[in-house]
Amino acid sequence: MWPSGSSSLTTFEIAVLEQIDCITFEPRQLPIDDQFALDRRTRAAQPLNEDGARCLMIFLIRCALLLLFAVLLACPGRAADPVLAPSGTLRAAYIGPNVAQGRVDPATGTVSGVVADIARELARRADVPVSITPLPTAAAVLDAVRSGHADIGFVAPNPERTGVVLYSRTYMLVQQSALVRADSPLSSVKELDRPGQVIGVNSDDSVGVWLKQRLTAAKVRETPDYTLRDAVQWLRNGEVTAFAGGRQRLSSGTRGVPGLRMLDDNFYGVPQAVAVPLDHQDRLQLVNAALGEMRSSGFLADSVARSGIEGLTVAPIGTQEP
């Protein structure tokens, strides 16, 4: 065994030496005649005694450790991106109830969809891991970005959301339509702006802001219930003429509910953008450059097609830039 009291050995070196303790360094015995024939230089080249061999082994181990340390320094590991992901992980947030953005697999917890594809591609380019978190509302996403709990957020810019974050260029449009009762005489969203008609919307939904700015005769009624239970009840009871929202969200949220139908046309396409904190112009530039490359390479088009979501289109360059 190696002497355990040696002050010249580090803990790691002692552990290594204990692993090679089975190796012995016995002086090699030469025949008598050969020993007398050796000159001084030859005698100096004989194997070391046990103490000398141990010192040599310590020296070699230390050299090996220094070499390993140098190799590790020459091969940097995954480090924090000071611009995109200062914590070392790209933290992305999106609106959970908005299936046009993403969906969570209930079995695995994995998020899929266009926002997930974009977040993972940004993280890949920065060589950092990514976390993608669904939040209940757009306001919650903006709060997460503004407070620094999220590095990027996926939302639809609108006049009520300006001045709190910076927005990237528009990368996608989500078409907005309306549900009506199956027995409604209405066939187009163009027929909704009439006196006495009420259009239901979800609170903080971009289509609600858009309608308030443009309706001249019809009224808007809001509900915070993104499960669409209020929407179904209001339509059945005749409390609203129609309920507006994203085509996919409305159709998937009321699938299997009898007595309702979707109008064939759309109000408009809600622009989708990436939000970053107000004081991170450098992050915004990085995101815009990446989104431009994703658009030109076909990455966004492939992601939209792969999502299988109704009413999604890649935004043409310059479309409703925030």
PDB file of N, CA and C in Angstrom, residues 35 37-47:
ATOM      1  N   GLN A  35      26.468  -7.784 -13.388  1.00  0.00           N
ATOM      2  CA  GLN A  35      26.477  -6.645 -12.482  1.00  0.00           C
ATOM      3  C   GLN A  35      27.871  -6.039 -12.386  1.00  0.00           C
ATOM      4  N   ALA A  37      30.011  -6.096 -14.640  1.00  0.00           N
ATOM      5  CA  ALA A  37      30.419  -5.577 -15.949  1.00  0.00           C
ATOM      6  C   ALA A  37      29.819  -4.208 -16.237  1.00  0.00           C
ATOM      7  N   LEU A  38      28.830  -3.805 -15.423  1.00  0.00           N
ATOM      8  CA  LEU A  38      28.165  -2.525 -15.701  1.00  0.00           C
ATOM      9  C   LEU A  38      29.087  -1.368 -15.344  1.00  0.00           C
ATOM     10  N   ASP A  39      29.104  -0.372 -16.182  1.00  0.00           N
ATOM     11  CA  ASP A  39      29.853   0.836 -15.833  1.00  0.00           C
ATOM     12  C   ASP A  39      28.938   1.779 -15.068  1.00  0.00           C
ATOM     13  N   ARG A  40      29.466   2.929 -14.699  1.00  0.00           N
ATOM     14  CA  ARG A  40      28.691   3.842 -13.868  1.00  0.00           C
ATOM     15  C   ARG A  40      27.424   4.324 -14.582  1.00  0.00           C
ATOM     16  N   ARG A  41      27.537   4.566 -15.885  1.00  0.00           N
ATOM     17  CA  ARG A  41      26.346   5.040 -16.609  1.00  0.00           C
ATOM     18  C   ARG A  41      25.276   3.967 -16.645  1.00  0.00           C
ATOM     19  N   THR A  42      25.670   2.724 -16.839  1.00  0.00           N
ATOM     20  CA  THR A  42      24.706   1.636 -16.884  1.00  0.00           C
ATOM     21  C   THR A  42      24.047   1.451 -15.531  1.00  0.00           C
ATOM     22  N   ARG A  43      24.855   1.556 -14.430  1.00  0.00           N
ATOM     23  CA  ARG A  43      24.283   1.411 -13.097  1.00  0.00           C
ATOM     24  C   ARG A  43      23.249   2.524 -12.829  1.00  0.00           C
ATOM     25  N   ALA A  44      23.516   3.719 -13.345  1.00  0.00           N
ATOM     26  CA  ALA A  44      22.572   4.818 -13.125  1.00  0.00           C
ATOM     27  C   ALA A  44      21.254   4.570 -13.832  1.00  0.00           C
ATOM     28  N   ALA A  45      21.267   3.729 -14.865  1.00  0.00           N
ATOM     29  CA  ALA A  45      20.052   3.463 -15.637  1.00  0.00           C
ATOM     30  C   ALA A  45      19.246   2.303 -15.093  1.00  0.00           C
ATOM     31  N   GLN A  46      19.701   1.662 -13.990  1.00  0.00           N
ATOM     32  CA  GLN A  46      18.955   0.548 -13.421  1.00  0.00           C
ATOM     33  C   GLN A  46      17.608   1.039 -12.888  1.00  0.00           C
ATOM     34  N   PRO A  47      16.651   0.123 -12.761  1.00  0.00           N
ATOM     35  CA  PRO A  47      15.325   0.512 -12.251  1.00  0.00           C
ATOM     36  C   PRO A  47      15.432   1.158 -10.881  1.00  0.00           C
TER      37      PRO A  47
END
